[in-house]
Short mmCIF file of C-alpha atoms in Angstrom, two decimals:
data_model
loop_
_atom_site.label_atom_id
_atom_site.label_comp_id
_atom_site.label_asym_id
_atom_site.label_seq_id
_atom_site.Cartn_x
_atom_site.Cartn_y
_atom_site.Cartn_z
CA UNK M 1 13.00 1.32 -11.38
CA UNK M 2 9.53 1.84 -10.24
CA UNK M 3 7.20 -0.26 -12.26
CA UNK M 4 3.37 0.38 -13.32
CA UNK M 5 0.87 -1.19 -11.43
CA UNK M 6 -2.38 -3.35 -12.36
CA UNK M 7 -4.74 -3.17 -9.97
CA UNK M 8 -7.80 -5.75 -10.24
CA UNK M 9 -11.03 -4.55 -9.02
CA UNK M 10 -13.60 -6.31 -6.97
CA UNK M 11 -16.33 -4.45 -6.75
CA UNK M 12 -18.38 -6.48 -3.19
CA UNK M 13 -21.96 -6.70 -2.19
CA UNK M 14 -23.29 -8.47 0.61
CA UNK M 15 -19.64 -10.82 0.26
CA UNK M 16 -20.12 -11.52 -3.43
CA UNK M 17 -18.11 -10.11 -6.07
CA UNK M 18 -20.81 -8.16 -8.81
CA UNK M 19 -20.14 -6.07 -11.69
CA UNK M 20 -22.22 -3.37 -13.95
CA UNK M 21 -22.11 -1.00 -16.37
CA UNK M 22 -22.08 2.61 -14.53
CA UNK M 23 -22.70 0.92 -11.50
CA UNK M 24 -26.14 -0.59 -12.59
CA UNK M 25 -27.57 -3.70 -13.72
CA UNK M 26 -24.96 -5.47 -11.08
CA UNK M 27 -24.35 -9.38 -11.53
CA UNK M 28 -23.01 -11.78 -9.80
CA UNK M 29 -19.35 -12.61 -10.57
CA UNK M 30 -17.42 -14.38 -7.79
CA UNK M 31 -16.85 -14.93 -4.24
CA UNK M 32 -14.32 -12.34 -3.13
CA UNK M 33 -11.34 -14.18 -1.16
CA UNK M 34 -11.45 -16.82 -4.37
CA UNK M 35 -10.82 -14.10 -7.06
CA UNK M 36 -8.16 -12.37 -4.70
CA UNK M 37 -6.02 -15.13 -4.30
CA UNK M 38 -6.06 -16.17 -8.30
CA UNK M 39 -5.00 -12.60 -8.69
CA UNK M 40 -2.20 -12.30 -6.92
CA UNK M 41 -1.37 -15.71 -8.04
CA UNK M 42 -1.50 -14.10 -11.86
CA UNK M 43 1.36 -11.14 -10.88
CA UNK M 44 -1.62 -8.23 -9.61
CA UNK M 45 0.18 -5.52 -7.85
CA UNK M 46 -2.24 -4.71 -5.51
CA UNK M 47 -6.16 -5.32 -5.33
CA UNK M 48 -9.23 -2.57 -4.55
CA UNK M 49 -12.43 -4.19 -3.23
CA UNK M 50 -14.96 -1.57 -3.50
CA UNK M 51 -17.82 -2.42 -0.88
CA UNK M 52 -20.55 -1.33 -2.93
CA UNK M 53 -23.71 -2.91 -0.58
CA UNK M 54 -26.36 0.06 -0.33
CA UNK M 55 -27.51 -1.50 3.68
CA UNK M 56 -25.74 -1.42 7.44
CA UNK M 57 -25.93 -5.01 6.89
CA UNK M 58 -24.16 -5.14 3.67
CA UNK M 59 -21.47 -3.18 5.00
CA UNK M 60 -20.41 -5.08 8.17
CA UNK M 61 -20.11 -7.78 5.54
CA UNK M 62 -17.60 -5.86 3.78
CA UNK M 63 -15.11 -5.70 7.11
CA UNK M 64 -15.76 -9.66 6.96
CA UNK M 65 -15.03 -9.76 3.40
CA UNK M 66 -11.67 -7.92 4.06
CA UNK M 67 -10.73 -10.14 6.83
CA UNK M 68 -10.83 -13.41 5.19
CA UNK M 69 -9.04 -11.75 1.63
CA UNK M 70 -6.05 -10.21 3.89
CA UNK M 71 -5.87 -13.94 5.78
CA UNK M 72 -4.71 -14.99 2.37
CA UNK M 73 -3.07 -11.70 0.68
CA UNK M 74 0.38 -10.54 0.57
CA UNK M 75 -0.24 -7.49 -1.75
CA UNK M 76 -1.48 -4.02 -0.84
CA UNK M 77 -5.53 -3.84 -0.43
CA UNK M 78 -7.18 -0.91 -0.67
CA UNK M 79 -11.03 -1.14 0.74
CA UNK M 80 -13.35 2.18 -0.25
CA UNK M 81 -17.19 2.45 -0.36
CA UNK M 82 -19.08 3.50 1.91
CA UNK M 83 -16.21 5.11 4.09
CA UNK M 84 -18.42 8.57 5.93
CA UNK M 85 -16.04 9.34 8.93
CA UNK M 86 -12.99 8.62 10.21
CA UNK M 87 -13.95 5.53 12.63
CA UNK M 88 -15.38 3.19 8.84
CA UNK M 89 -11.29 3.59 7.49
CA UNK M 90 -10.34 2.43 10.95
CA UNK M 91 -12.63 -0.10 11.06
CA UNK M 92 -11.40 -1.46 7.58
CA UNK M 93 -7.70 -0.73 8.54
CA UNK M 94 -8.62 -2.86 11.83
CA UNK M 95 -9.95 -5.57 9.33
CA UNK M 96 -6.88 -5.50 8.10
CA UNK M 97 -6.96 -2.79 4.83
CA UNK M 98 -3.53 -1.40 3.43
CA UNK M 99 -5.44 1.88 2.25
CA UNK M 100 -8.69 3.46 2.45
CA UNK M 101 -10.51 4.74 -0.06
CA UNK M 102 -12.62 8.20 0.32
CA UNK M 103 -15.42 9.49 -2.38
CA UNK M 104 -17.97 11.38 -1.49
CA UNK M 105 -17.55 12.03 1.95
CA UNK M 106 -14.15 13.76 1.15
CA UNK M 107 -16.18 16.09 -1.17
CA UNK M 108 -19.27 16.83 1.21
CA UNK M 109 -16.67 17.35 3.79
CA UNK M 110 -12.80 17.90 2.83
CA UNK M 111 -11.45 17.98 6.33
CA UNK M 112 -11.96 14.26 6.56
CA UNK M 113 -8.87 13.81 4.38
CA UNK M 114 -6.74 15.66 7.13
CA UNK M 115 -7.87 13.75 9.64
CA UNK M 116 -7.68 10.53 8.10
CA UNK M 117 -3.77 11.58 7.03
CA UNK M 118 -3.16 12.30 10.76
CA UNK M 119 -4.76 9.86 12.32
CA UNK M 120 -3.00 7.41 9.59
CA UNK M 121 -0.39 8.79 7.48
CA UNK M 122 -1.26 9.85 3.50
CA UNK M 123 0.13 6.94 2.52
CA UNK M 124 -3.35 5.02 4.06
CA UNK M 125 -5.27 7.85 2.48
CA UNK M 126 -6.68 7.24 -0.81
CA UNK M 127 -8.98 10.05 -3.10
CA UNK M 128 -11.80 8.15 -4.60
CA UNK M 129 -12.52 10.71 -7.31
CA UNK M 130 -15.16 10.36 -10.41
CA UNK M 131 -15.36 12.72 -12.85
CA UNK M 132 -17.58 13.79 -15.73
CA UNK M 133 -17.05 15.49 -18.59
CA UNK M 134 -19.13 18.78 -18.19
CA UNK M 135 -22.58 18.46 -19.95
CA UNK M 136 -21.30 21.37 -23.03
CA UNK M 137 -18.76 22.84 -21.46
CA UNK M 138 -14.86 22.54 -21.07
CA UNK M 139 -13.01 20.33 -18.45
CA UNK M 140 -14.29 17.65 -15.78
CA UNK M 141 -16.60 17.68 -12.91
CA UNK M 142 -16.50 15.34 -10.03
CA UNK M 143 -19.34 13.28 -9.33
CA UNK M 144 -20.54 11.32 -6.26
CA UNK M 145 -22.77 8.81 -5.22
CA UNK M 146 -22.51 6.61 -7.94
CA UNK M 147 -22.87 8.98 -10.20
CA UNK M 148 -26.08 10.45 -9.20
CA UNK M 149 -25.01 13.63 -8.27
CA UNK M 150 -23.15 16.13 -10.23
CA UNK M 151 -21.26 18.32 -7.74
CA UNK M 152 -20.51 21.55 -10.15
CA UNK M 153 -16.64 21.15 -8.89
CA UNK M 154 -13.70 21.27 -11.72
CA UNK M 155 -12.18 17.86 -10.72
CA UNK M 156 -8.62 19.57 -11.47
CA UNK M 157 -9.08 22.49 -8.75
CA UNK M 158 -10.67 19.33 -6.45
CA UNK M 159 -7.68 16.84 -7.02
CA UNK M 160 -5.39 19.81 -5.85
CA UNK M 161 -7.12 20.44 -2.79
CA UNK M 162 -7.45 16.78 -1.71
CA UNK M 163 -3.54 16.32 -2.57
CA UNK M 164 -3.10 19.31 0.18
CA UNK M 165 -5.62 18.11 2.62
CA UNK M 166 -3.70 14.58 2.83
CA UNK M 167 -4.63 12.51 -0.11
CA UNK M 168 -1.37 10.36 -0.41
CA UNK M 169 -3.15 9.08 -4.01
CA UNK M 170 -6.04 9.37 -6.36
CA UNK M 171 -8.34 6.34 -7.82
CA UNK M 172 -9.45 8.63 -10.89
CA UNK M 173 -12.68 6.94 -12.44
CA UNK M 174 -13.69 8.40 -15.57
CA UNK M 175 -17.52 8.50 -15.15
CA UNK M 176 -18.29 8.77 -18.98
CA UNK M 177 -16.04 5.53 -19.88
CA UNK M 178 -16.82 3.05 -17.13
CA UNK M 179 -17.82 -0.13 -17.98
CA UNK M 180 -17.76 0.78 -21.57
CA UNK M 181 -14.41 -0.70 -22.96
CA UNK M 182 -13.86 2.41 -24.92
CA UNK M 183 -10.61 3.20 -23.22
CA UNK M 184 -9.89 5.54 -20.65
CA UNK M 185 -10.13 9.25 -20.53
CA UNK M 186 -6.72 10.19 -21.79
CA UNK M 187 -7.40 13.87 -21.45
CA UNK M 188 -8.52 13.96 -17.95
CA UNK M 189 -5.76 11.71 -17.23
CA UNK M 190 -3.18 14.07 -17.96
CA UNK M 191 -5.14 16.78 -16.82
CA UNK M 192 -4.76 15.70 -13.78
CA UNK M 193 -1.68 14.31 -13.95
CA UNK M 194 0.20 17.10 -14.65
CA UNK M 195 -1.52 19.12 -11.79
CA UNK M 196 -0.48 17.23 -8.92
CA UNK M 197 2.38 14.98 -7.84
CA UNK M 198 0.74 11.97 -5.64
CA UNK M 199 0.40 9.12 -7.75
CA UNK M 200 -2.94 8.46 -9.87
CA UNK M 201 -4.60 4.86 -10.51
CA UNK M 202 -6.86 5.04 -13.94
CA UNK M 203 -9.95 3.70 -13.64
CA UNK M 204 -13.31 3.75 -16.10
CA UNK M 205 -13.12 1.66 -19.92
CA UNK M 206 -10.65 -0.28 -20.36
CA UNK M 207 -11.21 -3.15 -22.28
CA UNK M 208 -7.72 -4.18 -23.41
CA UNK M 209 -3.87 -3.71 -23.03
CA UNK M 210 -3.72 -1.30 -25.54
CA UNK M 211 -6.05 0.89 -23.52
CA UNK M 212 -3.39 0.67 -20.29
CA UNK M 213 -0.38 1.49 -22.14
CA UNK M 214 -2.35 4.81 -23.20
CA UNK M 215 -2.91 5.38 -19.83
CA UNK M 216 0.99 5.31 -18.43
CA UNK M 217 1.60 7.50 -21.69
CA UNK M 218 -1.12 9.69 -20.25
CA UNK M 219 0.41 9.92 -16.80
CA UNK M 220 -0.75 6.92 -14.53
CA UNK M 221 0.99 5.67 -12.06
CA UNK M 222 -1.22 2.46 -11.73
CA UNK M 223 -4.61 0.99 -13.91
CA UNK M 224 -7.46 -0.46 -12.24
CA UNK M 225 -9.52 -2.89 -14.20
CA UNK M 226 -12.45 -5.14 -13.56
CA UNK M 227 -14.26 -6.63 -16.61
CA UNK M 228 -11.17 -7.54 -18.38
CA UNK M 229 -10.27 -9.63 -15.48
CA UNK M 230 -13.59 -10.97 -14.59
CA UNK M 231 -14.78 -12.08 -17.70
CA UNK M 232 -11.54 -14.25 -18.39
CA UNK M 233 -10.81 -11.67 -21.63
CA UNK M 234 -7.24 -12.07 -20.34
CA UNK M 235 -5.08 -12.85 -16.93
CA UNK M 236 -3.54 -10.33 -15.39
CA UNK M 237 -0.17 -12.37 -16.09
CA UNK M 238 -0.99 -11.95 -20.09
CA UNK M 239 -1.62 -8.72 -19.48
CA UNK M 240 1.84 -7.41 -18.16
CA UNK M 241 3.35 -9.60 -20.70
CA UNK M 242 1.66 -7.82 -23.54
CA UNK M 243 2.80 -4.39 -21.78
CA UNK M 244 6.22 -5.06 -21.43
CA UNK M 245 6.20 -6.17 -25.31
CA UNK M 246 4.85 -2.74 -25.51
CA UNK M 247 7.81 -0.91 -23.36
CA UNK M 248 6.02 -0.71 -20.49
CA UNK M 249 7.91 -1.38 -16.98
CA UNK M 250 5.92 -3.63 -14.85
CA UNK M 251 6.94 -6.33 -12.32
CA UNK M 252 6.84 -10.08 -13.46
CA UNK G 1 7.78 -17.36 25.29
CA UNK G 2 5.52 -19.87 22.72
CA UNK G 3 4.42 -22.18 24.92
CA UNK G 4 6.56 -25.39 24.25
CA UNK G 5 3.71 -27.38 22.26
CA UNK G 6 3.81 -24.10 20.29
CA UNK G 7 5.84 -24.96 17.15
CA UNK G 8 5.33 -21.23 15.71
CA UNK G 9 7.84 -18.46 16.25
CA UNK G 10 5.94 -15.42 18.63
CA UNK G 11 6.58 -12.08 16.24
CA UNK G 12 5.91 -9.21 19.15
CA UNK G 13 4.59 -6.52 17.33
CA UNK G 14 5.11 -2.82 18.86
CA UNK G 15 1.77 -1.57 19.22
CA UNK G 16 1.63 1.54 17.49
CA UNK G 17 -1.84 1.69 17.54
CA UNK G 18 -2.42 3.52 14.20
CA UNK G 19 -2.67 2.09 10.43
CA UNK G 20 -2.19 -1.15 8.95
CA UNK G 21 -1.34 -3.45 12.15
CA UNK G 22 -3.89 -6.12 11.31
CA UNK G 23 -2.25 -5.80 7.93
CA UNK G 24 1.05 -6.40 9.39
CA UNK G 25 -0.27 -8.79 12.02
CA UNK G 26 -1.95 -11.81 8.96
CA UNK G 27 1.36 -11.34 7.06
CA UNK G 28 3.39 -12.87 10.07
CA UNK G 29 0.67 -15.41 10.40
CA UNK G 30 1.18 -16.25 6.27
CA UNK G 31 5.19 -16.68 7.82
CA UNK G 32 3.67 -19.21 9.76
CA UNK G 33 4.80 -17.44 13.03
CA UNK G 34 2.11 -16.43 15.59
CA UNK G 35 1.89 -12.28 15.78
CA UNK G 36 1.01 -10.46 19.55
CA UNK G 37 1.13 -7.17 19.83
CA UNK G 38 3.10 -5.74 22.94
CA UNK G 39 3.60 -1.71 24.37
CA UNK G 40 5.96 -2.36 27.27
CA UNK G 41 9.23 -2.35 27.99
CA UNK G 42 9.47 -5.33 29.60
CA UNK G 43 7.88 -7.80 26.53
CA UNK G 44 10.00 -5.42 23.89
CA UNK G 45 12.87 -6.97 26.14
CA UNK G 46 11.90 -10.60 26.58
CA UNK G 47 10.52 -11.18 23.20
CA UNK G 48 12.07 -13.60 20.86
CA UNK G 49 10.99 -11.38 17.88
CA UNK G 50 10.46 -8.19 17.56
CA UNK G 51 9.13 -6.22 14.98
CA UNK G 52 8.88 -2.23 15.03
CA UNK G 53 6.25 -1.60 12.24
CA UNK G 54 5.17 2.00 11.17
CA UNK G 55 3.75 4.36 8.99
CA UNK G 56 2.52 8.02 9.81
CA UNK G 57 5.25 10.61 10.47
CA UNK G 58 8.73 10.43 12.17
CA UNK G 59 7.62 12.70 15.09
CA UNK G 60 4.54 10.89 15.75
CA UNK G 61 6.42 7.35 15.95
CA UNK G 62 9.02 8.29 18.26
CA UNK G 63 6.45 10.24 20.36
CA UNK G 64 4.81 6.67 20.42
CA UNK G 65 8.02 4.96 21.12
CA UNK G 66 8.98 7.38 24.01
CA UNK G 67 5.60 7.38 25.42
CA UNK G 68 5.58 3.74 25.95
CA UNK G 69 9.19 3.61 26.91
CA UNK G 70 10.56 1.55 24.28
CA UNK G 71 13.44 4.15 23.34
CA UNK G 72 16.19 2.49 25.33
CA UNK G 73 14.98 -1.32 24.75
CA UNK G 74 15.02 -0.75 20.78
CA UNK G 75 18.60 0.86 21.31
CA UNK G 76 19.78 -1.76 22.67
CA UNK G 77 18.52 -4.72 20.85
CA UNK G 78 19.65 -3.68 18.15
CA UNK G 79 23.26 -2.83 19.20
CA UNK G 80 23.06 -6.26 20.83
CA UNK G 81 22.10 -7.65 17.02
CA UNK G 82 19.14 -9.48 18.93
CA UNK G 83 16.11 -10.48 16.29
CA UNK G 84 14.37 -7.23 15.29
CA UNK G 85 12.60 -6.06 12.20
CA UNK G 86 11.93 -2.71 11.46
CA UNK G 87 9.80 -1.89 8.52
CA UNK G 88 9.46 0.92 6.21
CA UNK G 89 9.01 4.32 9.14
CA UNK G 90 10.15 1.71 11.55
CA UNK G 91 13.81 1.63 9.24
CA UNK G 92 14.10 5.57 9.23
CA UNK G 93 12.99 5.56 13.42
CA UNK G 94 16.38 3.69 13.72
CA UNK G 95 18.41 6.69 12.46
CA UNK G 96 19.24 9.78 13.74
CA UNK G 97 16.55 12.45 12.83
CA UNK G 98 14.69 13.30 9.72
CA UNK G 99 13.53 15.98 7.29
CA UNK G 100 9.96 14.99 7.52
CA UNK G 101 10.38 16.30 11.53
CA UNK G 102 12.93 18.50 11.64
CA UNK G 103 14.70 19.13 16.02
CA UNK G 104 13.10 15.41 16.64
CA UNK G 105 15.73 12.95 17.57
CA UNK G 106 15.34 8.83 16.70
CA UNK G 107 16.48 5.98 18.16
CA UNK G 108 19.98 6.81 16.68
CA UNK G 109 21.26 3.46 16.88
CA UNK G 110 22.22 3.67 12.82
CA UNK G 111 24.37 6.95 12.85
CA UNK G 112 22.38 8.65 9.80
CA UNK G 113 19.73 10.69 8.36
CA UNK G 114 16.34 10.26 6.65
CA UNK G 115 16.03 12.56 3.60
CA UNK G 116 12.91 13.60 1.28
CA UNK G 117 12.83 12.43 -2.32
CA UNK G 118 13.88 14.68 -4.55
CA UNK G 119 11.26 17.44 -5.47
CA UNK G 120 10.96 16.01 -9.65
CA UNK G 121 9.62 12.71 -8.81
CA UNK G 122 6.14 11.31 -7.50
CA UNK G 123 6.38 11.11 -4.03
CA UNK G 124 4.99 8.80 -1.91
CA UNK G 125 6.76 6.33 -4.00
CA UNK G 126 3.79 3.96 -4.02
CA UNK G 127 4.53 0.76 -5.82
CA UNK G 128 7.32 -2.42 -6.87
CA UNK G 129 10.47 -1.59 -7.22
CA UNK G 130 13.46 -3.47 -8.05
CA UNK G 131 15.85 -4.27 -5.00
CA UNK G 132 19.04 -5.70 -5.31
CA UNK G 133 21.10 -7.24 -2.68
CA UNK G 134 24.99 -5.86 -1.53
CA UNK G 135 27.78 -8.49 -1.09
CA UNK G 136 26.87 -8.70 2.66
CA UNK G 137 23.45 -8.98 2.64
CA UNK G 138 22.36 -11.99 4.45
CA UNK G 139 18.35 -11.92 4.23
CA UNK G 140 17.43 -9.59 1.64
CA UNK G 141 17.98 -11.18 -2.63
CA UNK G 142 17.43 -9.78 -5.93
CA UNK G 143 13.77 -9.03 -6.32
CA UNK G 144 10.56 -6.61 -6.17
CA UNK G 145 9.68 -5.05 -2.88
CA UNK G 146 6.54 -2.86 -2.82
CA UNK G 147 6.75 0.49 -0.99
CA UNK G 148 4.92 3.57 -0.23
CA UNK G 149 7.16 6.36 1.08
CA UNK G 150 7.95 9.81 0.46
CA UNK G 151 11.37 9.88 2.73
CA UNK G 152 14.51 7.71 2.76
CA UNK G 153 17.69 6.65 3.71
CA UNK G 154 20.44 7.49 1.06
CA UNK G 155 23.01 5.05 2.21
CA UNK G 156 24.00 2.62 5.04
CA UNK G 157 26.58 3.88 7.30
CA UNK G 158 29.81 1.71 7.93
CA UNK G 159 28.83 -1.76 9.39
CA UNK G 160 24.97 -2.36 7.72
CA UNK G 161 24.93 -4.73 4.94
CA UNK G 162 22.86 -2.99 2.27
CA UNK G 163 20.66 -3.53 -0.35
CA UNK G 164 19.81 -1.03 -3.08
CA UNK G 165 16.69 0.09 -5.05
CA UNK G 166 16.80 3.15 -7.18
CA UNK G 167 13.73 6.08 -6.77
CA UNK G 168 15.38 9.19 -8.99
CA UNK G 169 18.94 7.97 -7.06
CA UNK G 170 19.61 4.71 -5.32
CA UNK G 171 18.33 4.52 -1.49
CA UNK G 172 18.54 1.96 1.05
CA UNK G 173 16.05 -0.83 0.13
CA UNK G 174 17.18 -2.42 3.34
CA UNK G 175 19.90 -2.72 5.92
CA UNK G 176 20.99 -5.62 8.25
CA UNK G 177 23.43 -6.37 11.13
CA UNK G 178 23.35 -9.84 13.04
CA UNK G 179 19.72 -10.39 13.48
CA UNK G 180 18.69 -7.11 12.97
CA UNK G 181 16.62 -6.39 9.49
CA UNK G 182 15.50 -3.39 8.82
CA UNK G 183 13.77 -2.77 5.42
CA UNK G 184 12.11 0.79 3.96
CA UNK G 185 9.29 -1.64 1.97
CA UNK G 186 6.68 -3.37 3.19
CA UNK G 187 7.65 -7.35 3.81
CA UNK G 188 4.50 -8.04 4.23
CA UNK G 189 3.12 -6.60 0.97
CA UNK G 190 5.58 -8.43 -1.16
CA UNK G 191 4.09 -10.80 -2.12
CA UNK G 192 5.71 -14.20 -2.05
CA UNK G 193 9.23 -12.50 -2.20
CA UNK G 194 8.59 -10.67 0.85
CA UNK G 195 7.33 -13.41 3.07
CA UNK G 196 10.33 -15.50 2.45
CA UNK G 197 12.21 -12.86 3.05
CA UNK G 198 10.74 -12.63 6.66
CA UNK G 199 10.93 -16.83 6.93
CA UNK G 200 14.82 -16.28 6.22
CA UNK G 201 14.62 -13.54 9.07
CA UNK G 202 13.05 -15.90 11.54
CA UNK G 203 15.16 -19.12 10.15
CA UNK G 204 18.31 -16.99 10.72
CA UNK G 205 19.48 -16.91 7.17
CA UNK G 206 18.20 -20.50 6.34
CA UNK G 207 16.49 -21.11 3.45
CA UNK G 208 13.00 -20.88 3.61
CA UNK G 209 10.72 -23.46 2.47
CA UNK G 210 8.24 -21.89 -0.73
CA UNK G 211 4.94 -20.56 0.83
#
């Protein structure tokens, strides 16, 4: 049986790992090959490194940063961040990347998703998507660059579209719950869960098991999580253990 | 050949140029076996390993294969049961044809065909699943495998050993005959299952010491 995945999160700057609350206030919390190999060591399924550096400099460390993790990894990575045009996802596949990860570019410009899914097969191809809840009004609307820019686009009709262009899965970050611990946005989850069929990593609040098993309820395939890992709350081998107590198929 | 101070296996890689070769490439290198990455006929031939990795569609990897020649070389290595690993599109390349490129014909050396998952379940089946060996299965044990496909092979035909995970309906996790492996998940992504599943595949069978 397919089990549920937990996906740490190491969100990279200029090589170090950092973490904030809505992407602000970022702090220094690890060095990046370090916190990949305890990981895997714990039972993670796979591991995201988001390059999150704001310079050219910042990101050529990134393809560095990738290098030296895969030396040591035997689980899926997925590298997003920063990712405008086909040749960055080569250049991280070529670093040696599982998956890519595409935000905002895939939104300014949707055709990138076909072309990345040709040029590399859906299953490389992964939708970075973050969402809002609309400022009084129903449903979701997709954000981008970090969060500064609301686009106006229902993140349902968007996750459709990026399934057809070549999405082969969808990071879904709930913009309104991210670094909050408050859980994860259960209704957007299965929103979007029930409108497409790729498989959907949760990402955005979680601050505790009970919090993940929600999310499979909800519809995901996979949870990321950073903070809960980072700040030694729990290991990611306590955390499967606690959600298989809880019914929950996961590898161990 | 390694040279002879050259302790390490040489794993020739078939350079498909597209997706996660470096990927592929550091896993071999975890197997302590030294990865090169080869297009020709001639080093598909001479090489003491060879593995034919892949993702991207069925049409596109035997247009590869053909373009560089390889068709008859992979035939026959593997009829010959010579070292070869095939992983993931590299297992379903092996068969016949497929539904993901319907009128394009594989290597055909394992007389079947590669089917679609079933419409009522997510597909690409991204993640672990459970894999459990057959009574002939030399290489592959009880364990997780990770995977990300949306097509595969519903059963070994007469003469592969196989081993069995279950996506909606039991598939071919992987199938083996002599020195041929060939295995729908990713090896290299398995963690510490997966690599010494590729040290057995290099030791012949033998068991691997822990990574």
């Amino acid at each position: 049986m397919l089990t549920r995945r937990i996906i740490p999160c190491l969100d990279v700057r200029d090589g170090r790992v950092v973490k904030g609350v809505r992407f602000q206030g970022l702090r220094d919390v690890g060095d990046p090959v370090e916190q990949a190999s305890r990981y895997e060591e714990q039972g993670a399924d796979e591991l995201v490194i988001l390059d999150v550096s704001a310079t050219p400099e910042g990101r050529a460390t990134a393809a560095d940063t990738v290098a030296a993790v895969r030396e040591l990894l035997s689980i899926p990575l997925t590298v997003g961040g920063g990712v405008r045009q086909v040749a960055d996802a080569e250049r991280l596949l070529a670093a040696g990347a599982d998956k890519v990860g595409v935000n905002t570019a895939a939104v300014e410009r949707p055709g990138i998703l076909t072309e990345l899914a040709d040029r590399t097969g859906a299953q490389c191809v992964v939708l970075a998507l973050d969402a809002a809840r609309r400022e009084g009004d129903e449903g979701w609307e997709v954000v981008t660059r970090s969060g500064a820019h609301r686009t106006g686009l229902d993140a349902i009709a968007w996750a459709r579209r990026a399934e057809q262009a070549g999405a082969g899965e969808i990071l879904l970050t709930s913009w309104d719950r991210d670094g909050t611990g408050h859980g994860y946005d259960l209704e957007l989850l299965a929103a979007i869960s029930s409108a497409i069929r790729v498989p959907i990593i949760a990402s955005g609040g979680a601050s505790g098991v009970d919090h993940m098993r929600e999310a499979f309820d909800a519809g995901a395939d996979a949870v990321l999580a950073a903070s809960i890992f980072h700040d030694g709350v729990m290991t990611v081998q306590q955390v499967k253990a606690m959600l298989a107590e809880r019914g929950v198929e996961v590898r161990r | 050949m390694a040279p002879p101070d050259d302790p390490r296996p040489r794993v020739s890689i078939v350079a498909t140029g597209v997706a996660n070769t470096a990927s592929v490439a550091a896993g071999f290198r975890r197997c302590g076996a030294e990865p090169v990455f080869i297009d020709d006929p001639a080093s598909a031939q001479s090489a003491d390993y060879l593995v034919l990795p892949g993702v991207g569609s069925f049409a596109a990897g035997m247009a590869c294969l053909r373009e560089r020649d390889l068709v008859g070389v992979i035939r026959d290595r593997v009829d010959e049961g010579r070292p070869t690993l095939a992983v993931c599109l590299g297992l379903q390349l092996l068969c016949e044809s497929s539904e993901e490129s319907p009128g394009v014909e594989g290597l055909a050396v394992v007389p079947a065909r590669i089917e679609r998952f079933p419409a009522d379940v997510r597909a690409p089946q991204f993640g672990w699943n459970s894999v459990e060996p057959g009574p002939a299965s030399r290489y592959v044990r009880a364990g997780y495998a990770y995977y990300a496909n949306s097509y595969r092979l519903p059963a070994a035909p007469e003469g592969w050993a196989q081993a069995t995970t279950v996506h909606a309906s039991p598939f071919a996790a992987a199938i083996e005959r002599g020195r041929v492996l060939a295995c729908q998940f990713h090896p290299e992504l398995s963690g510490r299952w997966g690599l010494a599943l590729v040290k057995r595949w290099l030791q012949n069978g033998e068991e691997a010491p822990s990574c």
